[in-house]
DNA sequence: CGATCGATTGAGCCCTCTCAAGAGAGGTGG
DNA sequence: CCACCTCTCTTGAGAGGGCTCAATCGATCG
């Protein structure tokens, strides 16, 4: 269990307002682990919670019938698997590394003690969860009021903002993502996603391939995203 | 500013694990207010947070274009308007009393101090917000995978569970709710809701009128709700 | 008793899903 | 290093669920 360099994580929102000593004490309870690309990261029982240091993780929720939606993509610096903080004994979603990933892991059992000793942990986590709640509401709003094309545009712009790699001309989404994944983020089918991306590609808005998407004209995609349902006249 | 009886609120999740003295101190900072039916409860700036004591409140989110969705219905004992706890300066949604309602109101400015003095407040709120986050994800899952009829069935069952009044034969939703409201909860239009409810009514599953719905056969509605998209053969 | 707001219902259309092939890319084993 | 195989992506055709548009009815309130 190699010691984690505190300076790497001190600036994260989770640890806002903490003394170096406190941080040190918290990190002493964690271990780190590496997950290879495409490996599952958790069982059904919520025995651990995670902080992603490197890589990308996909959190997905599954229906009884086996259909999936992508809850979110976790980027470095973010926590996930916080079931216990919200009083759940089982994870409501499954996590999978979409890239080779490195995480810090705490046992769920440590959470109550840590919160007691460092109340800022609860306050900081509340802030994070609150932000996610608002994002969820935004997503519900989009699904209720926008056409598929607008939803896909918004989803890609969000991914680009969150995990975009600036290129000479455009922004590349920095991890492998398929048409199917985008469909599961926007409530549609991979076929429709494929058709729309093909359309955009022929207009030069994007460039894409197998699990790879580059936004070539982000600004034009913003315009698309904001176009309301009935303002689409050419 | 009439003093609030602590025994009325001591059992609420928000105050779990608190001493009577702590509770007393927290309540001293609150004032209570009454909002008549159909009155708006908040301005744009998040200057207060609320605890609903009596009545029902509808929280809704609006698009730039003016379309609305219902985020949730607040029932007595629940908090709302927690923008500041999650670090937002403005409310992400608007609140309106759908019934004559009574609330406790704290100024937003009191929150940091209260949390500092009573860390359990943050932990309890984290739990609440976490639960809401999961409910949001469930809603997204439903919107992605289910037909409108199933979504409406789920929404009504949830409302009945949360705010249902048991009748001799059936369950009545205990506050005024229109077709439009249900449409805004399920991501559809009032027309479709009306058609589906009319259908159910002719089968004797529900009985409904102006802003009023009674589930006459809750069990059959559960069956409807769980029917998957392609198992609908008569 | 009139006005207003919610509910109902019909007709027609269109966006998106479903079903169905097939092609290309990338990885793997011989 | 090549052949094969699997996984992703593409594209066409057709159908249908739900939306839009439009008009009317009914209840509630002032």
Coordinates of C-alpha atoms (C1' of nucleotides) in Angstrom, one line a residue, chain A residues 147-149 187-189 191-192 195 210, chain C residues 15-21 24-26:
Chain A
X147 CA -35.4 16.4 -29.9
X148 CA -32.8 13.7 -30.1
X149 CA -30.4 15.8 -32.1
X187 CA -32.2 8.1 -24.2
X188 CA -32.2 7.0 -27.8
X189 CA -30.8 4.1 -29.9
X191 CA -28.9 3.7 -34.8
X192 CA -30.2 7.2 -34.4
X195 CA -27.4 8.5 -38.3
X210 CA -14.6 3.5 -33.8
Chain C
dC15 C1' -39.7 11.8 -35.7
dT16 C1' -37.7 8.0 -34.0
dC17 C1' -37.7 3.0 -33.2
dT18 C1' -37.5 -1.6 -35.1
dC19 C1' -36.0 -4.9 -38.1
dA20 C1' -32.5 -6.3 -41.3
dA21 C1' -28.1 -6.5 -43.8
dG24 C1' -15.0 -1.8 -41.9
dA25 C1' -11.7 -1.8 -38.0
dG26 C1' -9.0 -4.0 -34.7

